[in-house]
Amino acid sequence: MTFHEILLFIPVGLLMAIPFGPSNFLVFSNGLRYGPVPAGLAGVARIFAFGLLICITAFGLGAMLSSAAWLLIGIKWFGIAYLAWLGIRIWRTPTPDVEALRRVAGASRPQGTLRALLRMEFTTAIANPKAILYFTAAFPQFIGPAENFTERFLTMGAVFLVCEYIVLWGYGLVGAGLGRSGLLAGMRDWINKITGASFLGFAAWMASAK
């Protein structure tokens, strides 16, 4: 792709990354609960997962998954089960003290917490088969017939991943900013319940999607 074509695709990549789906809600929640740095670092796992899906799609396996209904359905219901489990787990987790989490975010944090956040980010991203269909349907619209289709697809994928990482940091910073502002102090008892219910809602939405 030419530099001009890449510049034209950047706004498209940002628009693809901005929607408030399960992954962006997760980084927003992590930013609120743990601060922007752990949330942003955990987002690396999402970028890795999306990178794998982009490579799978670029080399033609996306079409195979789209035609293999049983495999696609299996991935879909695994993602639904994971989001539902995550929602129940967050709902039942003791509500964090937002002010205390804000102070701890600036100090050294246990590695176990970051590993857990990395695992949540990766599984949430990789378990959503809509991502494969999304890349399969969206990227070729900006490439058209070309001999170097795979190379151009991977270039667009790299641009998208940069946009995705910028956007996820934005969501993490917004979540952390709300935590620092004190606006959510009166809602402290509801933070985990709202978050858990939202993930259960995302699971129900995925279950109803055709």
Backbone as a ProteinNet text record, in pm:
[ID]
protein_1_A
[PRIMARY]
MTFHEILLFIPVGLLMAIPFGPSNFLVFSNGLRYGPVPAGLAGVARIFAFGLLICITAFGLGAMLSSAAWLLIGIKWFGIAYLAWLGIRIWRTPTPDVEALRRVAGASRPQGTLRALLRMEFTTAIANPKAILYFTAAFPQFIGPAENFTERFLTMGAVFLVCEYIVLWGYGLVGAGLGRSGLLAGMRDWINKITGASFLGFAAWMASAK
[TERTIARY]
83.7	0	86.9	41.5	114.7	90.5	177.5	163.4	30.1	-10.5	-137.5	-255	-251.6	-358.5	-364.4	-247	-242.8	-305.4	-273.9	-332	-484.1	-533.2	-677.9	-744.7	-671	-729.9	-728.5	-642.2	-632.1	-766.3	-841.8	-973.6	-1067	-1058.9	-1142.3	-1102.3	-971.6	-924.4	-969.6	-967.8	-1012.8	-1162.3	-1240.1	-1384.5	-1416.2	-1335.3	-1355.9	-1320.9	-1227.1	-1180.1	-1265.3	-1340.4	-1408.3	-1533.3	-1613.4	-1739.6	-1722.7	-1822.7	-1817.2	-1867	-1784.9	-1817.6	-1755.7	-1755.5	-1702.8	-1557.4	-1471	-1329.3	-1307.4	-1373	-1355.2	-1419.9	-1530.6	-1589	-1495.2	-1425.1	-1332.5	-1218.5	-1157.7	-1045.4	-1094.3	-1215	-1273.3	-1289.5	-1342.6	-1362	-1228.4	-1128.8	-997	-932.1	-951	-898.3	-963.1	-1092.3	-1165.3	-1119.5	-1099.4	-1070.8	-923.2	-833.6	-692.1	-601.7	-656.2	-574.2	-539.9	-493.7	-472.6	-355.3	-249	-130	-156.3	-210.8	-242.2	-341.8	-441.4	-541	-476.9	-388.8	-322.8	-225.8	-151	-57	-131.5	-242.5	-320.8	-377.1	-399.5	-451.1	-358.5	-230.6	-137.2	-187.3	-250.5	-302.4	-413.1	-495	-599.2	-538.3	-435.2	-369	-309.6	-250.6	-194.4	-305.1	-418.9	-530.6	-584.4	-605.9	-654.8	-552.4	-423.8	-320.6	-328.3	-352.8	-369.5	-490.6	-601.5	-722	-701.5	-628	-600.1	-514.5	-413.7	-329.6	-410.5	-496.8	-581.7	-667.5	-726.4	-813.6	-734.1	-616.5	-536.2	-494.3	-468.8	-421.5	-534.4	-657.2	-768.1	-845.5	-801.4	-873.9	-1004.7	-1015.4	-1140.7	-1254.4	-1229	-1332.2	-1367.3	-1266.9	-1293.2	-1382.8	-1354.2	-1435.4	-1577.1	-1589.4	-1722.4	-1805	-1738.7	-1810.3	-1828.8	-1741.7	-1753.8	-1844.2	-1973.2	-2071.9	-2048.9	-2016.7	-2001.4	-1887	-1776.2	-1661.9	-1692.6	-1756.4	-1791.3	-1888.9	-1987.1	-2085.3	-2016.7	-1920.3	-1847.8	-1770.9	-1702.1	-1627.5	-1723.3	-1835.6	-1934	-1983.3	-2021.8	-2078.5	-1973.1	-1848.2	-1739.9	-1727.1	-1733.1	-1725.5	-1842.1	-1961.7	-2080.1	-2064.2	-2021.1	-2003.6	-1897.5	-1789	-1682.9	-1732.8	-1803.1	-1853.4	-1952.5	-2038.5	-2134	-2061.1	-1961.3	-1882.4	-1810.6	-1755.1	-1685.2	-1781.6	-1903.5	-2001.6	-2040.1	-2063.4	-2099.6	-1984.9	-1863	-1746.5	-1729.4	-1741.6	-1726	-1839.8	-1962.2	-2077.1	-2053	-1993.8	-1977.2	-1848.9	-1761.9	-1636.3	-1663	-1600.1	-1618	-1583.2	-1665.7	-1647.7	-1520.2	-1435.3	-1309.7	-1330.5	-1240.6	-1235.8	-1165.3	-1240.3	-1184.2	-1066.4	-1076.6	-967.5	-843.4	-862	-747.4	-683.3	-765.7	-711.4	-634.2	-682.1	-611.6	-472.8	-461.8	-331.1	-238.7	-294.8	-212.8	-165.9	-244.9	-209.4	-75.9	-38.1	89.4	206	178.8	284.6	306.2	401.3	425	307.3	258.5	141.5	182.8	111.3	143.6	134.4	228.4	228.7	105.4	52	-65.8	-183	-197.1	-307.1	-293.1	-173.8	-152	-170.7	-126.1	-146.6	-294.9	-371.9	-516.4	-581.1	-539.7	-595.7	-556	-431.8	-387.2	-470.8	-495.3	-573.3	-716.9	-776.5	-912.6	-920.4	-823.3	-822.4	-807.5	-714.1	-689.2	-811.2	-868	-979.3	-1102.7	-1128.7	-1244.3	-1232.3	-1110.4	-1090.2	-1091.9	-1021.2	-1004.7	-1131.9	-1218.3	-1337.2	-1456.3	-1435.9	-1545.8	-1530.4	-1605.8	-1590.4	-1631.1	-1704.9	-1744	-1621	-1511.4	-1390.7	-1339.4	-1339.4	-1295.6	-1386.9	-1517.5	-1611.9	-1597.8	-1568	-1550.7	-1434.3	-1320	-1203.1	-1227.1	-1295.3	-1322.1	-1410.6	-1508.6	-1604.8	-1553.4	-1478.3	-1443.7	-1316.7	-1209.5	-1081.1	-1083	-1138.1	-1134.6	-1205.1	-1298.9	-1368.4	-1273.5	-1160.9	-1064	-942.9	-947.5	-835.1	-875.5	-988	-1028	-940.9	-962.7	-879.6	-736.3	-643.5	-501.9	-417.8	-304.5	-216.6	-151.5	-125.4	-60	-163.8	-273.4	-385.1	-339.6	-267	-226.7	-138	-43.8	46.1	-32.7	-125.9	-205.3	-297	-353.2	-440.5	-363	-242	-161	-118.5	-92.5	-58.1	-175.1	-294.6	-413	-435.5	-407.5	-421.6	-328.1	-204.5	-108.6	-156	-208.4	-261.4	-378.1	-467	-580.7	-535.9	-434.9	-388.9	-333	-263.1	-214.5	-333.2	-433.4	-553.9	-624	-632.9	-698.6	-627	-494.7	-419.4	-434.4	-438	-460	-597.8	-698.6	-835	-849.4	-788	-804.5	-737.9	-626.5	-566.1	-659.5	-729.2	-825.8	-936.2	-990.1	-1093.9	-1038.8	-916.1	-856.4	-836.2	-793.3	-772.2	-904.1	-1008.4	-1139.6	-1190.4	-1177.8	-1220.7	-1143.7	-1011.4	-929.9	-965.2	-991.7	-1028.1	-1158.3	-1256.2	-1381	-1357.7	-1266.5	-1236.3	-1170.7	-1080	-1011.1	-1100.9	-1197.7	-1280.1	-1372.6	-1399.5	-1492.7	-1637.7	-1663.3	-1800.6	-1869	-1787.3	-1845.2	-1843.4	-1803	-1792.8	-1927	-2034.1	-2165.3	-2215.4	-2148.9	-2191.2	-2097.2	-2010.4	-1907.6	-1965.4	-2076.8	-2136.5	-2193.7	-2211.8	-2274.1	-2175.3	-2047.5	-1949.4	-1942.2	-1921.6	-1908.6	-2040.1	-2151.3	-2280.6	-2312.8	-2283.8	-2307.6	-2216.2	-2088.5	-1993.6	-2033.8	-2065.6	-2105.4	-2231.1	-2330.2	-2454.6	-2430.1	-2336.1	-2305.7	-2246.3	-2156.7	-2098.8	-2203.4	-2294.2	-2403.9	-2491	-2508.2	-2583.3	-2512.5	-2379.1	-2303.5	-2316.2	-2314.5	-2328.9	-2465.8	-2570.1	-2704.2	-2715.3	-2649.8	-2652.1	-2584.6	-2469.2	-2400.2	-2484	-2555.8	-2637.4	-2753.7	-2805.2	-2920.1	-2878.3	-2748.3	-2701.9	-2701.2	-2742.6	-2743	-2608.1
-119.3	0	124	226.4	352.1	426.7	523	603.2	678.4	725	796.8	705.4	580.7	486	454.1	444.6	418.6	534.5	658	774.7	775.5	733.8	730.6	624.1	516.9	408.1	436	525.4	551.7	591.9	687.7	719.8	599.1	514.1	393.4	300.1	283.5	198.6	248.7	381.1	438.4	415.1	432.2	410.8	264.6	173.3	31.2	-2.5	73.6	42.6	105.9	210.4	290.2	225.3	146.8	96.5	34.4	58.7	19.8	-123.7	-218.7	-359.7	-419.7	-553.6	-619.3	-584.1	-580.2	-553.3	-411.8	-313.6	-175.5	-153.2	-222.4	-211.8	-270.7	-378.4	-441.7	-347.7	-282.7	-193.4	-69.8	-22.9	87.6	49.2	-71.1	-118.8	-138.1	-193.2	-212.5	-78	22.1	154.7	213.7	193.9	243.6	174.9	43.6	-35.8	-36.1	-34.3	-54.3	59.3	153.4	262.4	242.6	348.8	341.5	253.9	248.7	174.1	23.1	-39.1	-181.7	-211.2	-123.4	-145.9	-139.5	-39.7	-26.1	-138.2	-179.8	-290.5	-420.3	-442.2	-563.8	-564.4	-445.7	-436.6	-495.6	-514.9	-578.2	-717.3	-786.2	-920.8	-914.5	-810.3	-794.9	-771.8	-687.7	-661.9	-789.8	-871.9	-999.2	-1090.3	-1095.7	-1180.1	-1132.1	-1001.1	-947.4	-968.3	-960.2	-985.2	-1128	-1223.8	-1363	-1377	-1313.6	-1323.3	-1258.9	-1149.4	-1083.1	-1173.7	-1237	-1328.5	-1447.6	-1502.4	-1614.2	-1573.4	-1454.4	-1406.7	-1380.3	-1319.7	-1283.9	-1406.4	-1516	-1635.9	-1732.7	-1683.6	-1759.8	-1846.4	-1856.8	-1942.6	-1879.8	-1748.3	-1683	-1737	-1758.3	-1814.7	-1956	-2034	-2169.7	-2169.2	-2079.4	-2071.8	-2027.2	-1938.1	-1891.1	-2003.4	-2094.3	-2203.6	-2323.6	-2339.8	-2451.4	-2407.6	-2426.9	-2375.8	-2431.5	-2560.6	-2621.4	-2559.1	-2526	-2467	-2324.4	-2248.9	-2111.4	-2107.5	-2198.8	-2202.8	-2240.1	-2333.3	-2371.9	-2255.4	-2178.5	-2062.2	-1959.3	-1940	-1841.7	-1875.4	-2001.8	-2036.7	-2043.8	-2070.1	-2059	-1914.6	-1821.3	-1679.8	-1636.2	-1685.3	-1650.9	-1702.4	-1827.9	-1886.8	-1810.5	-1769.7	-1698.5	-1562.6	-1487.7	-1356.8	-1370	-1473.2	-1493.4	-1527.5	-1616	-1650.7	-1528.7	-1446.3	-1326.5	-1230.6	-1216.1	-1128	-1172.6	-1303.6	-1355.8	-1337.9	-1362.8	-1350	-1206.1	-1109.1	-968.4	-925.4	-972.2	-937.8	-978.8	-1097.6	-1154.6	-1108.4	-1037.9	-991.3	-874.7	-872.8	-758.3	-627.6	-527.5	-400.7	-333.2	-290	-227.9	-85.9	-41.8	97.7	175.5	256.9	325	412.1	480.9	569.8	488.5	376.3	292.2	234.7	191.2	137.9	244.6	368	476.5	496	487.6	504.8	388.2	267.6	149.1	145.8	202.5	198.1	263.3	362.6	429.4	354.5	255.6	178.9	49.3	-30.2	-159.9	-251.3	-318.7	-403.9	-550.5	-639	-781.1	-827.5	-909.3	-957.3	-1041.7	-1105	-1187.3	-1108.5	-983	-900.2	-872.3	-835	-806	-931.8	-1046.5	-1171.3	-1200	-1175.8	-1199.6	-1105.3	-979	-882.6	-918.6	-961.3	-1004.1	-1122.4	-1216.8	-1334.9	-1296.2	-1205.5	-1161.8	-1090.1	-1002.6	-928.9	-1024.7	-1118.2	-1209.9	-1297.1	-1354.9	-1447.7	-1375.7	-1255.1	-1178.8	-1148.5	-1116.2	-1082.3	-1205.9	-1310.8	-1426.8	-1510.8	-1501.8	-1586.8	-1527.4	-1412.6	-1349.4	-1375.9	-1470.8	-1501.7	-1386.6	-1289.4	-1174.8	-1096.6	-1105.4	-1035	-1089.2	-1222.7	-1282.8	-1239.3	-1245.4	-1204.6	-1055.3	-977.6	-833.3	-803.9	-868	-845.8	-898.8	-1014.1	-1072.7	-982.3	-919.5	-837	-695.7	-638.5	-496.8	-470.4	-541.3	-508.6	-518.3	-627.2	-637.3	-522.3	-455.4	-343.7	-229.2	-222.9	-115.8	-161.8	-287.2	-339.7	-361.4	-430.4	-462.6	-572.6	-612.1	-716.2	-669.1	-745.9	-708.3	-834.2	-836.1	-952.3	-966.4	-853.8	-856.5	-840.6	-914.9	-901.9	-925.9	-1035.8	-1070.6	-963.1	-911.8	-807.9	-682.3	-643.1	-523.9	-546.3	-665.3	-698.2	-688.2	-744.9	-741.3	-598.9	-517.9	-377.7	-304.9	-326.4	-265.9	-318.4	-446.6	-503.4	-437.8	-409.9	-344.3	-203.4	-131.4	3.5	-4.4	-102.2	-117.4	-146.6	-232.5	-266.6	-144.5	-56.8	67.7	153.1	165	241	178.4	47.3	-23.7	3.1	2.5	23	166.2	262.6	401.6	417.6	357.2	369.4	301.9	185.1	116.1	192.8	259.4	345.6	460.8	511.9	618	573.9	453.7	401.8	380	329.1	309.2	439.8	544	675.6	737.4	721.1	773.9	704.3	571.4	498.3	540.9	555.4	598.2	740.9	826.7	964.5	973	891.4	889.7	839.9	742.3	693.2	799.5	878.8	983.8	1102.1	1127.3	1247.2	1241.4	1122.5	1109.1	1105.2	1115.5	1114.2	981.4	875.5	742.6	698.5	791.3	751.7	702.5	770	729.9	602	560.2	438.5	322.2	338.4	238.1	99.2	91.8	-39	-102.8	-23.1	-73.5	-97.8	-64.7	-74.3	-216.6	-314.3	-452.1	-506	-466.8	-516.6	-463.1	-335.7	-277.4	-342.9	-360.8	-423.6	-567.1	-644.7	-783.6	-796	-710.4	-714.5	-678.9	-587.7	-548.9	-665.4	-742.6	-858.1	-966.4	-983.2	-1077.1	-1030.2	-897.7	-843.2	-866.6	-848.4	-876.4	-1024.3	-1113.1	-1256.8	-1284.7	-1222.9	-1242.7	-1187.9	-1074.2	-1015.1	-1107.4	-1164.6	-1256.9	-1382.3	-1429	-1549.6	-1525.8	-1403	-1373.6	-1334.5	-1304.1	-1259.1	-1376.7	-1350.7	-1454.5	-1457.4
0	0	0	-69.4	-70.6	60.6	87.7	209.8	209.6	93.2	81.6	115.2	68.1	97.2	246.2	308.4	452.4	529.2	489.1	555.2	541	425.4	403.8	490.2	519.7	596.7	747.2	794.4	938.2	999.9	941	999.6	1003	899.9	897.4	1012	1031.4	1140.5	1276.9	1294.9	1422	1442.4	1335.5	1346.9	1375.8	1321.4	1349.5	1494.2	1553.6	1688.8	1798.4	1767.2	1869	1928.1	1854.7	1911.3	2050	2135.3	2276.8	2293.7	2248	2260.9	2384.9	2395.5	2515.3	2546.5	2444.9	2470.3	2521.9	2460.8	2506	2642.4	2667.6	2800.7	2905.2	2869.3	2962.9	2998.4	2899.9	2930.3	3005.5	2976.7	3052.1	3199	3221.9	3357.8	3429.2	3357.5	3417.5	3451.5	3364.2	3393.5	3516.8	3530.6	3647.3	3774.2	3766.6	3885.4	3924.1	3822.6	3851.2	3804	3728.4	3676.4	3529.8	3461.7	3316.9	3275.2	3355.5	3314.5	3311.2	3418.6	3408.2	3297.2	3280.1	3174.7	3036.9	3016.4	2887	2858.3	2960	2940.1	2911.6	2980.7	2955.1	2814.4	2756.8	2620.8	2516.3	2551.1	2457.9	2419.9	2517.1	2488.9	2384.7	2387.2	2285.6	2148.2	2143.6	2016	1959.8	2046.2	2001.7	1947.7	2019.1	1974.8	1840.9	1826.7	1700	1588.6	1622.2	1522.5	1469.9	1560	1517.6	1425.7	1462.3	1380.3	1243.7	1239	1111.4	1023.2	1082.4	1004.5	954.2	1040.2	998.5	879.8	890.1	782.7	655.5	669.8	552.6	473.4	540.9	471.8	436.8	441	386.6	482.2	609	700.1	745.6	729.8	764.5	680.9	552.2	465.2	508.2	553.4	598.2	721.8	816.8	936.7	904	806.3	768.1	705.7	633.1	566.7	658.2	756.7	851.5	965.7	948.1	1043.2	1183.7	1194.1	1325.6	1403.5	1330.7	1398.7	1442.1	1354	1386.8	1503.4	1502.4	1611	1742.6	1734.9	1856.1	1915.9	1830.9	1878.9	1937.8	1869.2	1915.3	2056.1	2078.7	2208.3	2317.3	2278.9	2376.9	2422.5	2327.5	2362.3	2449.1	2417.7	2497.4	2640.7	2653.2	2786.5	2865.5	2798.9	2869.6	2917.9	2831.2	2871.7	2987.2	2983	3091.4	3221.4	3212.8	3332	3387.2	3297	3340.3	3409	3352.9	3413.8	3553.8	3571.5	3703.7	3802.4	3754.5	3841.9	3888.2	3796.7	3833.4	3925.9	3898.7	3982	4127.5	4146.7	4281.1	4348.9	4274.3	4332.8	4427.6	4546	4636.3	4565.4	4585.5	4515.9	4561.7	4467.9	4506.5	4557.4	4643.4	4685	4574.2	4500.1	4383.1	4421.3	4535.4	4577.3	4611.8	4679.7	4713.3	4588.5	4492.3	4368.1	4291.4	4299.7	4230.8	4289.2	4423.5	4486.4	4453.5	4456.4	4430.7	4286.4	4193.8	4051.9	4024.8	4108.8	4087.2	4148.7	4232	4296	4221.5	4270.7	4207.7	4237.8	4136	4150.6	4139.7	4207	4195.8	4051.7	4011.4	3874.2	3844.1	3949.4	3928.3	3874.9	3918.7	3871.3	3723.1	3679.7	3538.8	3454.2	3502.7	3428.4	3412.1	3517.9	3509.5	3408.3	3408.1	3313.5	3170.6	3151	3018.6	2969.5	3058.4	3020.6	2984.8	3061.2	3032.9	2898.4	2871.6	2745.1	2627.2	2638.1	2526.5	2499.2	2604.9	2585.3	2533.7	2584.7	2537	2388.8	2343.2	2202.1	2112.8	2152.7	2065.8	2059.1	2161.4	2166.4	2092.5	2029.4	1957.1	1808.2	1751.4	1609.1	1518.5	1573.1	1491.8	1445.2	1521.1	1480.2	1347.5	1331.9	1206.1	1091.9	1115.7	1011.8	982.4	1086	1070	977.3	1003.5	918.9	777.5	769.6	638.4	554.5	618.8	545.1	519.4	614.4	606.2	525.1	555.3	493.2	341.2	283.2	136.1	65.3	134.4	71.2	38.2	109.1	88.3	8.5	-38.7	-116.8	-261.3	-281.9	-418.1	-473.7	-597.8	-659.3	-675.8	-625.4	-634.7	-622.6	-693.6	-689.1	-552	-487.5	-356.6	-245.4	-256.5	-163.2	-19.7	4.8	141.1	201.3	122.6	173	210.6	124.5	152.4	273.1	283.5	395.6	527.2	530.7	652.5	686.5	584.6	609.7	674.5	619	678.6	820.2	840.2	973.7	1072.9	1030.6	1119.3	1155.3	1056	1081.7	1180.2	1158.2	1247.6	1390.7	1407.9	1542.5	1614.6	1541.4	1602.5	1647.5	1559.2	1594.5	1714.9	1716.7	1825.9	1958.2	1956.7	2080.2	2129.9	2037.3	2076.5	2141.2	2080	2131.3	2267.1	2285.3	2412.9	2526.8	2496.9	2598.2	2632.3	2530.3	2554.7	2649.4	2625.9	2715.3	2855.9	2865.7	2997.3	3071.6	3000	3061.7	3105.4	3022.8	3060.8	3186.6	3190.7	3309.2	3432.9	3419.4	3533	3574.2	3475.1	3506.7	3585.4	3549	3624.5	3766.9	3780.4	3914.4	4000	3940.7	4016.6	4046.9	3959.1	3974.7	4094.6	4143	4254	4210.7	4081.5	4032.8	4060.8	4070.3	4090.9	4236.6	4326.6	4467	4520.8	4482.9	4530.9	4467.3	4357.1	4287.4	4316.6	4417.6	4442	4461	4531.2	4557.1	4431.3	4325.8	4203.9	4090.8	4110.3	4002.1	3947.3	4036.3	3989.7	3936.2	3997.3	3950.7	3811.4	3787.1	3654.8	3551.8	3590.3	3498.7	3468.3	3572.9	3552.7	3469.5	3498.4	3421.9	3275.7	3250.5	3112.8	3035	3099.1	3030.6	3007.9	3101.5	3079.6	2963.2	2952.6	2840.5	2707.7	2706.4	2584.3	2544.9	2645.8	2617.4	2557.3	2613	2559.2	2417.7	2392.9	2258.6	2157.5	2195.2	2106	2081.7	2186.5	2171.3	2075.6	2071.6	1984.9	1843.9	1824.5	1692.2	1595.2	1473.3	1369.2	1297.1
[MASK]
++++++++++++++++++++++++++++++++++++++++++++++++++++++++++++++++++++++++++++++++++++++++++++++++++++++++++++++++++++++++++++++++++++++++++++++++++++++++++++++++++++++++++++++++++++++++++++++++++++++++++++++++++

